[in-house]
XYZ file of C-alpha atoms in Angstrom:
612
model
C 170.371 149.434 -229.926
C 167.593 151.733 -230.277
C 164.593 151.627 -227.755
C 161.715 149.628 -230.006
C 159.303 152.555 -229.550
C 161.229 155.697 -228.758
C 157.783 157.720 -228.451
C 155.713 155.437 -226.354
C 159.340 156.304 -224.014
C 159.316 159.797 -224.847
C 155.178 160.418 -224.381
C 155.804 159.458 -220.323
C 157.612 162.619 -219.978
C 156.695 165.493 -217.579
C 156.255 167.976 -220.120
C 157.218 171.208 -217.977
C 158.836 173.152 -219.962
C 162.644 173.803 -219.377
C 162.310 171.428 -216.457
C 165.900 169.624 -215.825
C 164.609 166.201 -215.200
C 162.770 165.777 -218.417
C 165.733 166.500 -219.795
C 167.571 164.089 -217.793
C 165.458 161.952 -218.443
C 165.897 162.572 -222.218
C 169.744 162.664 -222.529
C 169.331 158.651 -221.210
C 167.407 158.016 -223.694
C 169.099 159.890 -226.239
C 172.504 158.106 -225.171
C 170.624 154.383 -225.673
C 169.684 155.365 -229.280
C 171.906 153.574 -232.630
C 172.182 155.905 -235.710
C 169.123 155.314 -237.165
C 167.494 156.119 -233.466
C 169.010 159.870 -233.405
C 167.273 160.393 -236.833
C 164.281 159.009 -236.264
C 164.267 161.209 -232.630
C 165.303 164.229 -234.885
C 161.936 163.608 -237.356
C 159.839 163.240 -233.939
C 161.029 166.234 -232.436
C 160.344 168.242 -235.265
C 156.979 167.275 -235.945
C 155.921 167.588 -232.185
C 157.217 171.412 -233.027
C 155.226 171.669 -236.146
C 152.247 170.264 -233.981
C 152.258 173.129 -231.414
C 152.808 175.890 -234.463
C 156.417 176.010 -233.733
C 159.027 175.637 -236.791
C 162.287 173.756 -236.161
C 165.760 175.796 -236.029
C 167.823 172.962 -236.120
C 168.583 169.810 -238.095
C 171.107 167.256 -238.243
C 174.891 168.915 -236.507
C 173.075 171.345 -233.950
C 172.703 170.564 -230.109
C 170.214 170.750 -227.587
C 170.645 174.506 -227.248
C 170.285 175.128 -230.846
C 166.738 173.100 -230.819
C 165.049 174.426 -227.585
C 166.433 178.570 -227.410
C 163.798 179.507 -229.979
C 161.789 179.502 -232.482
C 162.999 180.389 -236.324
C 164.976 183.235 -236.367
C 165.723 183.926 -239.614
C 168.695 185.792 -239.159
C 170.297 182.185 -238.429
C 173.427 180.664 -240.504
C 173.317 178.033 -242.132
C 176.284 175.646 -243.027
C 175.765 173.495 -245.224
C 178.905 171.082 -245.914
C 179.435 168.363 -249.264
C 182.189 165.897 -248.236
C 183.835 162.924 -250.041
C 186.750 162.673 -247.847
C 185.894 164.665 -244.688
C 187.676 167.561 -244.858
C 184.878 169.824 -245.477
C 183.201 168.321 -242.850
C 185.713 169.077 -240.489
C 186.060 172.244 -241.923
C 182.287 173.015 -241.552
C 182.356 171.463 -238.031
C 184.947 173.399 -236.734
C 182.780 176.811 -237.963
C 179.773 175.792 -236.537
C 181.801 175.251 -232.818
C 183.052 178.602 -232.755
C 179.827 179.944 -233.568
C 177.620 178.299 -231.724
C 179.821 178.925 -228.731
C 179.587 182.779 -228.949
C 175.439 182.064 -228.659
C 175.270 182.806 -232.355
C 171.989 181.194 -234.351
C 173.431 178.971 -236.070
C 173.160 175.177 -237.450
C 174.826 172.649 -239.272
C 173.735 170.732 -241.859
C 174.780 167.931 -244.482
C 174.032 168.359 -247.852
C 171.765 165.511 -248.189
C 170.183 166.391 -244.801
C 169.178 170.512 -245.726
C 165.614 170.458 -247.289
C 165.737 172.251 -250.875
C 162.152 174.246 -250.140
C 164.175 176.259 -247.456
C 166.083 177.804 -249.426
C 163.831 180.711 -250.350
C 163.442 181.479 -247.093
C 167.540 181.547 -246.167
C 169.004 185.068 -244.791
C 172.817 183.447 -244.093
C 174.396 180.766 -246.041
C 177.572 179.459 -245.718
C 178.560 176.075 -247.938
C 182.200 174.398 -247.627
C 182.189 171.748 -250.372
C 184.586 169.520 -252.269
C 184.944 169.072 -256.149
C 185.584 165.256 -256.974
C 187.606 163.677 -259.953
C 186.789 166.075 -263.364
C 184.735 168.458 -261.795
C 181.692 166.101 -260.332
C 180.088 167.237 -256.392
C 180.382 165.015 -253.367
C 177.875 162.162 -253.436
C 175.894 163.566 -250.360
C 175.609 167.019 -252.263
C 174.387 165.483 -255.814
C 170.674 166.331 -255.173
C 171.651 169.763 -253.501
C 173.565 171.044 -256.606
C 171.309 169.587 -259.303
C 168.177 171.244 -257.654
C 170.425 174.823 -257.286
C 171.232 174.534 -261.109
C 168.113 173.407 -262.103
C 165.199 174.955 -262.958
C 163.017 174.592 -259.522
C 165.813 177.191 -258.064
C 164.365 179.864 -256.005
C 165.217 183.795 -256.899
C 167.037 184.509 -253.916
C 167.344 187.911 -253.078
C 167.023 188.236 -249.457
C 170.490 185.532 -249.012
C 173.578 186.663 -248.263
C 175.796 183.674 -249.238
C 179.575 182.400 -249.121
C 181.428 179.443 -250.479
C 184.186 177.502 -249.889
C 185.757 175.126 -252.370
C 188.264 172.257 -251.929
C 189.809 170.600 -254.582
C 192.923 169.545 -255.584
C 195.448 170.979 -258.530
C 196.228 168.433 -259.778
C 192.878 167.796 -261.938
C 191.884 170.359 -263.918
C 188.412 171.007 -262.832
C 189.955 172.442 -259.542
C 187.049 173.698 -256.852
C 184.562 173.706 -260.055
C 181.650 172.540 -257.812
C 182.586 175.471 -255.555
C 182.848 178.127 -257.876
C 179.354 177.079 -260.451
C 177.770 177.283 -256.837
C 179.017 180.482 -256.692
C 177.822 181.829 -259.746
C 174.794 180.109 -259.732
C 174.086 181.756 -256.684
C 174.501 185.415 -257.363
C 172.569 184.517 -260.772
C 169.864 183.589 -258.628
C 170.005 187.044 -257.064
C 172.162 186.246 -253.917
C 174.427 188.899 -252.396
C 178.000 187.249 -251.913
C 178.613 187.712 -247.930
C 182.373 187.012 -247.912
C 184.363 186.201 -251.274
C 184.265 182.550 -252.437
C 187.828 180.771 -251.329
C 189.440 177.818 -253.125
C 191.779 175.703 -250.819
C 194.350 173.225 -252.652
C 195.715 170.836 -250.498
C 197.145 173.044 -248.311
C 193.441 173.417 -246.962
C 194.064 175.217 -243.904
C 195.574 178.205 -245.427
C 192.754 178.866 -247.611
C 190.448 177.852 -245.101
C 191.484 179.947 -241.871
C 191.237 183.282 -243.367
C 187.499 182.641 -244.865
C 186.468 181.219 -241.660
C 187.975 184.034 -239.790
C 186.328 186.575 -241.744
C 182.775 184.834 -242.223
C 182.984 184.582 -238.412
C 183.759 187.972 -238.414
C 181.021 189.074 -240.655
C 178.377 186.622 -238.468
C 179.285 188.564 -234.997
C 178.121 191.490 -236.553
C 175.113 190.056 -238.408
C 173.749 187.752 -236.329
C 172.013 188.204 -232.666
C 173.143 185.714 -229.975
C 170.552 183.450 -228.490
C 169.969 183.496 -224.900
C 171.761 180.861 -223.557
C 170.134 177.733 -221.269
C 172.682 176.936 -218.397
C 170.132 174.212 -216.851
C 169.812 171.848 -220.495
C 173.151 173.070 -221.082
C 174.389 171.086 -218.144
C 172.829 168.316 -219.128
C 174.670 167.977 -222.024
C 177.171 164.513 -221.334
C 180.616 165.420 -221.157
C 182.897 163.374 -223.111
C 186.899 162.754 -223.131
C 188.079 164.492 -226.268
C 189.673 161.803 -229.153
C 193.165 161.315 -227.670
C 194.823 160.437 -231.410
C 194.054 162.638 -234.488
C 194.886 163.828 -237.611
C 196.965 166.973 -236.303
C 197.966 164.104 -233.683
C 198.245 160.912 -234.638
C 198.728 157.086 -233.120
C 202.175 155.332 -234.024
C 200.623 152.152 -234.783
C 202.666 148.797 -235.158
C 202.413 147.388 -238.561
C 202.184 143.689 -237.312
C 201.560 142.020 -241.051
C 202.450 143.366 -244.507
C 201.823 140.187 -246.656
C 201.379 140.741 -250.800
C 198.530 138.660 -251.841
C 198.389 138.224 -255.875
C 200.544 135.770 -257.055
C 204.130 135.589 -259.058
C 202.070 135.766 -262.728
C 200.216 139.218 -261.750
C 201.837 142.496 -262.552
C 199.996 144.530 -259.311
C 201.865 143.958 -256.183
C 198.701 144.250 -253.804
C 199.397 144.519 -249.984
C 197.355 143.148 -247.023
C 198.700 145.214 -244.114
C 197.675 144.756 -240.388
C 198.233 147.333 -237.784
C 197.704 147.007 -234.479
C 195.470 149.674 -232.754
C 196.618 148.556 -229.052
C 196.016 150.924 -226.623
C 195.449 154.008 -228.240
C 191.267 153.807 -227.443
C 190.724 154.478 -231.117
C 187.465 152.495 -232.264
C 186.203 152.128 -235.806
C 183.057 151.001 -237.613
C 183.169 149.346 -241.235
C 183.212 151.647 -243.809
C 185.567 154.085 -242.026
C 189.050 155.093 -243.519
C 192.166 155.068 -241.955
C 194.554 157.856 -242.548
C 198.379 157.222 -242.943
C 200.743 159.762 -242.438
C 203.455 159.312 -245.615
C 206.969 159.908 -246.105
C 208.468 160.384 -249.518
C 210.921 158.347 -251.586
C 214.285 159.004 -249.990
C 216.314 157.802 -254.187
C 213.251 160.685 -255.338
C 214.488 163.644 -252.868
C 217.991 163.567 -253.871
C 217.017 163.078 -257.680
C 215.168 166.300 -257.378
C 217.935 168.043 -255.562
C 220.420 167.142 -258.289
C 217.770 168.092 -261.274
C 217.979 171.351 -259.493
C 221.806 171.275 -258.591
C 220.693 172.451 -255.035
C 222.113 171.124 -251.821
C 219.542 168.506 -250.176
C 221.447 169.141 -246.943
C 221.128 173.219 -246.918
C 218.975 174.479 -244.167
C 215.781 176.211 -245.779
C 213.274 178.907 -243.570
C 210.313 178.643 -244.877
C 206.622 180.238 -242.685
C 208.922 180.563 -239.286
C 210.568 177.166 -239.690
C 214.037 175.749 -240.532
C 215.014 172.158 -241.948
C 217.215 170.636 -244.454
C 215.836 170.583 -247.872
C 216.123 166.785 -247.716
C 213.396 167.393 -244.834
C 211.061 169.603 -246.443
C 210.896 167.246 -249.704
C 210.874 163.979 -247.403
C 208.142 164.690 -244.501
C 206.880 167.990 -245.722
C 206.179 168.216 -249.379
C 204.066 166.816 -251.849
C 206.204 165.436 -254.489
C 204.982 162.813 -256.564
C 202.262 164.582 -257.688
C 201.922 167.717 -260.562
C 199.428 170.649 -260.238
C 198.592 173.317 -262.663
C 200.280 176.022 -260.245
C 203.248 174.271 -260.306
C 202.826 173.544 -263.957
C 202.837 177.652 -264.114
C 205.899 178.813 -261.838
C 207.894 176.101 -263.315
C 207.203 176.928 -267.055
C 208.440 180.880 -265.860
C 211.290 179.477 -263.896
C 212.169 177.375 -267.250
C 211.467 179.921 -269.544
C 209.504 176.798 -271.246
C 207.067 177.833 -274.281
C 206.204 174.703 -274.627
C 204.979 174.491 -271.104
C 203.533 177.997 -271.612
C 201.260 176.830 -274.492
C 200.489 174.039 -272.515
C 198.344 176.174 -269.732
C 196.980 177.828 -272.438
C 192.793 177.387 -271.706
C 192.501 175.513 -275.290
C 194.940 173.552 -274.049
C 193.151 170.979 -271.122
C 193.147 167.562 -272.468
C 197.213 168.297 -273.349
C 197.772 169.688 -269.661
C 195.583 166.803 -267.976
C 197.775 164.317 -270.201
C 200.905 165.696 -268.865
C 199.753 165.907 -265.492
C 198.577 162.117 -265.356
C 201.214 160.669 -267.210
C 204.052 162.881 -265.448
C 205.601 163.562 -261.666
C 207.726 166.682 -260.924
C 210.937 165.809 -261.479
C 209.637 164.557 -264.861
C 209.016 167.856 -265.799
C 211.984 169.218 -263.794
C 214.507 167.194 -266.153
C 212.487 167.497 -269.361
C 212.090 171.024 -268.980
C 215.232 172.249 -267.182
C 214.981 175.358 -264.976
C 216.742 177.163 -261.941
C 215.277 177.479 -258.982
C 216.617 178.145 -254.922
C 215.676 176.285 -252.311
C 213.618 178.513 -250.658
C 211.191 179.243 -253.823
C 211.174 175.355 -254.372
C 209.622 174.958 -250.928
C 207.391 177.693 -251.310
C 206.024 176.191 -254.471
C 205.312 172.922 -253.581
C 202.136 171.758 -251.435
C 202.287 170.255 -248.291
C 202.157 167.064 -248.008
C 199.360 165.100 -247.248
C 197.730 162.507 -245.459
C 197.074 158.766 -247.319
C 193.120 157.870 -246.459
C 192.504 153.475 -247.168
C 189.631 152.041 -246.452
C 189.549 149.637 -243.792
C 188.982 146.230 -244.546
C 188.188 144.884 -241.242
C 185.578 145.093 -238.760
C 186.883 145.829 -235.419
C 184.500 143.271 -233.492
C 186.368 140.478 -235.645
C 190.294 141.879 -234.930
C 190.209 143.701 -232.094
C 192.569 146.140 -231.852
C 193.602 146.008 -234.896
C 192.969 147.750 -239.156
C 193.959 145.992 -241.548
C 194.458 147.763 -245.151
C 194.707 146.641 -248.825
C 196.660 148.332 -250.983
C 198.072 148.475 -254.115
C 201.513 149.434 -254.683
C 202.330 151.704 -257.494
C 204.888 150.999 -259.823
C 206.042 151.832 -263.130
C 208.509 153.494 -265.808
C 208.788 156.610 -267.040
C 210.966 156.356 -269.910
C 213.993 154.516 -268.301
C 213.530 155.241 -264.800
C 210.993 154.106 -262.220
C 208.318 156.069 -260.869
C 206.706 155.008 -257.562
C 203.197 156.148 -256.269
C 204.506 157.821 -252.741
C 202.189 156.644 -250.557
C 201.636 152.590 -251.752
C 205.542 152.553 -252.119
C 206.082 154.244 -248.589
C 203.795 151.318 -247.137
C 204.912 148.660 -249.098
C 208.482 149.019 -248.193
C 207.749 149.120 -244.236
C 209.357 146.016 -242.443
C 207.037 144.597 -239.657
C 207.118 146.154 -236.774
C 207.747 149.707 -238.314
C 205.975 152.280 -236.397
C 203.630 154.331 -238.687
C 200.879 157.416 -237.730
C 197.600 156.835 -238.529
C 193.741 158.478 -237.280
C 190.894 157.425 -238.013
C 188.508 158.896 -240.584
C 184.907 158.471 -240.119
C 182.778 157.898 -243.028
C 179.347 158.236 -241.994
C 177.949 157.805 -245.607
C 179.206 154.319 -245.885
C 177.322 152.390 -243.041
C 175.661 148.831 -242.948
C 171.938 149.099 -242.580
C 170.986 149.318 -238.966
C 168.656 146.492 -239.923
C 170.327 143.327 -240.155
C 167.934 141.690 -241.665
C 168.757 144.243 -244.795
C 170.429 142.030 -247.981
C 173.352 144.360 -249.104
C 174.713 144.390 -252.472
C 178.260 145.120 -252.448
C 180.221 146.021 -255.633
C 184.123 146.634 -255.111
C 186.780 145.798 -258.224
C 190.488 145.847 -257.262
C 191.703 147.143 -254.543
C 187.536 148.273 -253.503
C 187.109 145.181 -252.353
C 188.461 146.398 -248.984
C 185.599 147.419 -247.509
C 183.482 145.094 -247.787
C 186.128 142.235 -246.331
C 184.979 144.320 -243.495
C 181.414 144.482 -244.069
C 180.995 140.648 -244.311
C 183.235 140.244 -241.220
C 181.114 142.592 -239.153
C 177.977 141.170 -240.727
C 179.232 137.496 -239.601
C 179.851 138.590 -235.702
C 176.601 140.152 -235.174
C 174.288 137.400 -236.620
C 173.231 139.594 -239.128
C 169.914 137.610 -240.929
C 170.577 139.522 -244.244
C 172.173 138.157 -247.686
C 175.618 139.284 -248.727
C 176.146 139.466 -252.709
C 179.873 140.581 -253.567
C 180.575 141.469 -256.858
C 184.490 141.649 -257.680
C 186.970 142.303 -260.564
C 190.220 142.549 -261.405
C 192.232 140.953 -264.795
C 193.055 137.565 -263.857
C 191.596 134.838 -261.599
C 194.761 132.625 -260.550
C 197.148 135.619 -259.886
C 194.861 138.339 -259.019
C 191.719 137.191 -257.164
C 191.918 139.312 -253.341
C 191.102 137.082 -250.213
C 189.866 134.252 -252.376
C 190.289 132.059 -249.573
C 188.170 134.303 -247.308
C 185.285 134.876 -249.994
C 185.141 130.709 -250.481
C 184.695 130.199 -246.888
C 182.318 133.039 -246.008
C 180.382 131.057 -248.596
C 180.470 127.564 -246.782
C 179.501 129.155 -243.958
C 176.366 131.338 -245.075
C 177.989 134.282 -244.221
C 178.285 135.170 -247.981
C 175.556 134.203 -250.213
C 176.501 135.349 -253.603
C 179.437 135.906 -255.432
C 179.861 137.274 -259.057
C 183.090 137.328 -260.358
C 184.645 139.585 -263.487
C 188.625 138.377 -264.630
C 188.713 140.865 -267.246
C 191.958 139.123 -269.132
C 190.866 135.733 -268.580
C 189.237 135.852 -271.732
C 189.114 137.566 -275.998
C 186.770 140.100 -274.352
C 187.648 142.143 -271.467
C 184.244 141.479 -269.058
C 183.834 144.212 -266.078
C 181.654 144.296 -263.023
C 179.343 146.872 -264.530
C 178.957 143.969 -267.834
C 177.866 141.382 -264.809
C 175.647 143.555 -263.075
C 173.903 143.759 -266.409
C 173.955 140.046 -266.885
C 172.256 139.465 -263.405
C 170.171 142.833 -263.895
C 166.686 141.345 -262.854
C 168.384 139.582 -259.714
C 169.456 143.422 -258.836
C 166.490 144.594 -259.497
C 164.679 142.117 -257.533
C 166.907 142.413 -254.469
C 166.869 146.455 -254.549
C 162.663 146.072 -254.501
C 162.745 143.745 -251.590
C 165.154 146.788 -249.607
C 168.243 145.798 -250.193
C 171.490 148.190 -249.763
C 173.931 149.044 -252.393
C 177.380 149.968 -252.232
C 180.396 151.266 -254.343
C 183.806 151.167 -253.639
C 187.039 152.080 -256.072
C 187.995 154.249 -259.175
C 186.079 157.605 -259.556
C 187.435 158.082 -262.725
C 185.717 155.677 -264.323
C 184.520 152.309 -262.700
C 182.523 154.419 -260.415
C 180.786 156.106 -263.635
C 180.138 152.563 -265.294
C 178.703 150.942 -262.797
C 176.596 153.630 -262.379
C 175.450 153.708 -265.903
C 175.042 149.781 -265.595
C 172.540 150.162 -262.334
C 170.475 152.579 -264.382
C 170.205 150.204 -267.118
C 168.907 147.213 -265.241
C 166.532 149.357 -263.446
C 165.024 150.837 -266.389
C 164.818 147.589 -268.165
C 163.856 145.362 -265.215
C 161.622 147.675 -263.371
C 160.243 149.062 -266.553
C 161.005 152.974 -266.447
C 162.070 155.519 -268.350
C 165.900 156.530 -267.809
C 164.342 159.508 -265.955
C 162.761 157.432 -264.091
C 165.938 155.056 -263.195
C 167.765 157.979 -262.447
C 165.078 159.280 -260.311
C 165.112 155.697 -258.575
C 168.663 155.684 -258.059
C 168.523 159.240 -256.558
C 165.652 158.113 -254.430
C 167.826 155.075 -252.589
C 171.159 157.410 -252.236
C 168.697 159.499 -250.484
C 167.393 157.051 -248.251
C 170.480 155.814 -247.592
C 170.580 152.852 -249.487
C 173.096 153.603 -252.660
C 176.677 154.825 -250.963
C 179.564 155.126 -252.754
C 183.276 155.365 -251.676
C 185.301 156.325 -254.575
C 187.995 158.151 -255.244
């Protein structure tokens, strides 16, 4: 809980500077302080700065030696990280360690955190962003790219810039975000510092070399600061996170219950997993990440396609296993990539693959890609391969991210997950999705490896008496099961309003039950369903959010926080396209205007979105 005035606490100070018990005395306070707190404390700091002609060198990332060594040093580097998922925050993060820890000016920033009108004044750049879906930025780097493409964009000659794009192959606007910053950039006048990188899924092989050589490049750049021992030791020292993605918690899967009835044709999974004494904690909106193993039937049917022995020890990078091993634990399988698409079209000799990857050629490719897993293309398009260049070819597998749909203060030591398991038929054989099938097909008690993901752009207002909107079709209700839970335990004062799809109301309606009694009992307060089958017309959540437009409206003037959860691909983009509507209509403005709106709450906070 935040103190209720944080300067009335911080105006008592001594104010001798470098002093170690004002500090003291500040690290107590700063350890008292909620989210919302640390910002605010952030703002006040800077201003105080400002006040006595000082200008800040650090934002949002940075640590108390970063704020008080000096003033602005222009020969700083910045990072600058867009993240849907997290990994180029963790990428970013671990830069900005090694960095700062050789004394190096440095800071780190968010994308929706770095001010645009700095830009022109930037000697070092660094960004490590993500490309989402067909080509579209992270939601907390929107604003950042739009104003860097648009027209307000500064000539930049003095910055020396790098970027690092993550994407995925499988989609054919791979790293795009990454590489039109790029371009953009060096249009704008910008000297490239090291070479843009593109990392696959396979992130840390990309990533380690560009890191390595942008450090590099900043040792011999950059000046360290003088380092202060006495606020330095002052810093609180903290246990390091005992389970994480490199090492993570066997978890007991203590429920795994389907919950839409005999007449639906999605087999959606409630699972619960018990977080016993492993320490790891969780907030709502946080993912948890499953470590995956493949279909066992879809190893051996790719070993046969291939006529290669699944039991044949295969080196590969310095290690041996069976090539049942690599394809089960090791491999990403399920899924098709345009590099693959490539070195199997030469290993087939396939022209029709070959005319495929042709650059007139995306909507076919994306079709084949979408509609298609690798040994679909390894039996329609027969080729030979060994072992060893099989291995090499394929990415490594992958952690499974879910949004948790509890809130910890309700379960204890517990997550619980919904998901959907994926199912169908490719011609005459059956095709699973390798992560939902892995999960579904786990007996209670099964042991499986999971970490915890923060999401940091997906938080409940600090304010409880904030109404939140919360909009989650399908399987994106998940969240927000955890949301309302939370909300419930804390005595939050705020309305709830849950807006939820999916096609049919008896077989298909997720945690009815739940919803109906969080209604009884006030912990609810609206609830706006969409059963897009249930009638002639298919009716979505974006159609009811136009229906009840002025309510929207209404509730997003009185402060109210909206949320997204599900389908990128094109839920996500409705609904979008649906909120601009009813604000232009009900708050009469122009669709710049909405737009401008819209932009204005994701900025504050208030419009998050977790899609994927």
């Amino acid at each position: 809980m935040s103190p209720a005035n944080p300067a009335a606490t911080l105006s008592t100070l001594p104010q001798t500077p470098l002093s170690a018990e004002p500090y003291r005395q500040i690290a107590h306070l700063v350890e008292g302080l909620d989210t919302a707190g640390l910002w605010w404390l952030s703002g006040y700091a800077a201003g105080l700065a400002r006040a006595q002609g000082a200008v800040p060198l650090a934002s949002v990332g940075a640590n108390a030696d970063s704020v008080a060594a000096d003033h602005v040093e222009r020969t700083r580097l910045t990072v600058v990280y867009g993240s849907q998922t997290g990994n180029a925050r963790r990428i970013a993060e671990a830069l900005f360690a090694r960095l700062e820890a050789d004394g190096l000016p440095v800071r780190l920033l968010r994308a929706d955190a770095y001010q645009t009108r700095e830009l022109k004044d930037e000697r070092f750049l660094a960004i490590v962003i993500s490309t989402q879906g067909d080509g579209d930025p992270p939601d907390d780097a929107r604003a950042l790219v739009e104003f860097i493409e648009g027209k307000r964009a500064p000539s930049l000659p003095q910055l020396r810039f790098t970027v690092l794009g993550l994407g995925d192959s499988s989609y054919p606007q791979f790293c795009a975000i990454g590489q039109r910053l790029d371009a953009r950039f060096e249009a704008l006048g910008a000297q490239r510092w090291v070479a843009r990188a593109d990392a696959d899924l396979d992130i840390d092989s990309v990533a380690t070399p560009w890191s390595s050589q942008l450090y590099a490049e900043a040792k011999e750049a950059l000046k360290p600061r003088p380092q202060l021992a006495s606020v330095t030791a002052l810093r609180p020292h903290t246990a390091p996170v005992a389970w994480t993605r490199e090492r993570p918690f066997a978890a007991e899967l203590l429920a795994n219950q389907r919950i839409t009835g005999r007449g639906s044709d999605r087999d959606i999974r409630h699972l619960e997993l018990s977080l016993e004494g492993a320490g790891l904690d969780y907030e709502p909106g946080d993912a948890l990440g499953v470590w995956i193993e493949n279909p066992p039937a879809l190893v051996q049917a790719i070993a046969e396609a291939l006529d290669l022995d699944a039991d044949a020890a295969v080196e590969h990078g310095g290690d041996t296993r069976t090539l049942r091993e690599w394809l089960g634990s090791k491999r990403e399988i399920t899924r098709l990539s345009r590099p693959f698409v490539a070195t199997h079209a030469a290993h087939a000799g396939s022209d029709a693959l070959n005319r495929l990857l042709a650059p007139d050629q995306r909507e076919g490719l994306t079709a084949l890609m979408a509609k298609s897993q690798i040994i679909d293309l390894l039996q329609e398009h027969p080729g030979v391969w060994t072992a060893e260049a099989l291995v090499e070819a394929l990415r490594p597998l992958q952690p499974r991210l879910y949004s948790i749909a509890s809130s910890r203060k309700a379960v204890g030591d517990e997550a619980h997950l919904t998901v959907a398991h994926v199912e169908y038929r490719h011609g005459d054989a059956l095709r699973w999705g390798a992560a939902s099938h892995y999960l579904a097909n786990r007996e209670e008690g099964a042991s499986l490896p999971v970490f915890i993901e923060r999401n940091e752009r997906f938080r409940l207002p600090t304010d409880t008496s904030r109404d939140v909107i919360m909009i989650g079709p399908g399987t994106g209700v998940a969240p927000f099961r955890g949301f309302v839970q939370e909300r419930a335990v804390i005595g939050a004062t705020g309305r709830q309003w849950l807006l939820f799809g999916n096609p049919h109301a008896r077989s298909d309606f997720l945690y009815q039950l739940e919803w109906q009694d969080a209604l009884k009992r006030g912990e609810l307060h609206r609830l706006d369903l969409a059963f897009s089958r249930d009638q002639a017309h298919k009716v979505y959540v974006q159609d009811r959010l136009r229906e009840h437009g002025r309510e929207l409206f209404s509730w997003l003037e009185s402060g109210a926080h909206l949320y997204v959860c599900g389908d990128a691909t094109r839920m996500a983009k409705d609904v979008h396209a649906a909120l601009l509507e009813a604000i232009a209509e009900h708050g009469g403005k122009s669709a710049e205007d909405a737009t401008d709106y819209l932009n204005a709450l994701q900025s504050q906070g208030r419009y998050a979105r977790d899609v994927y």
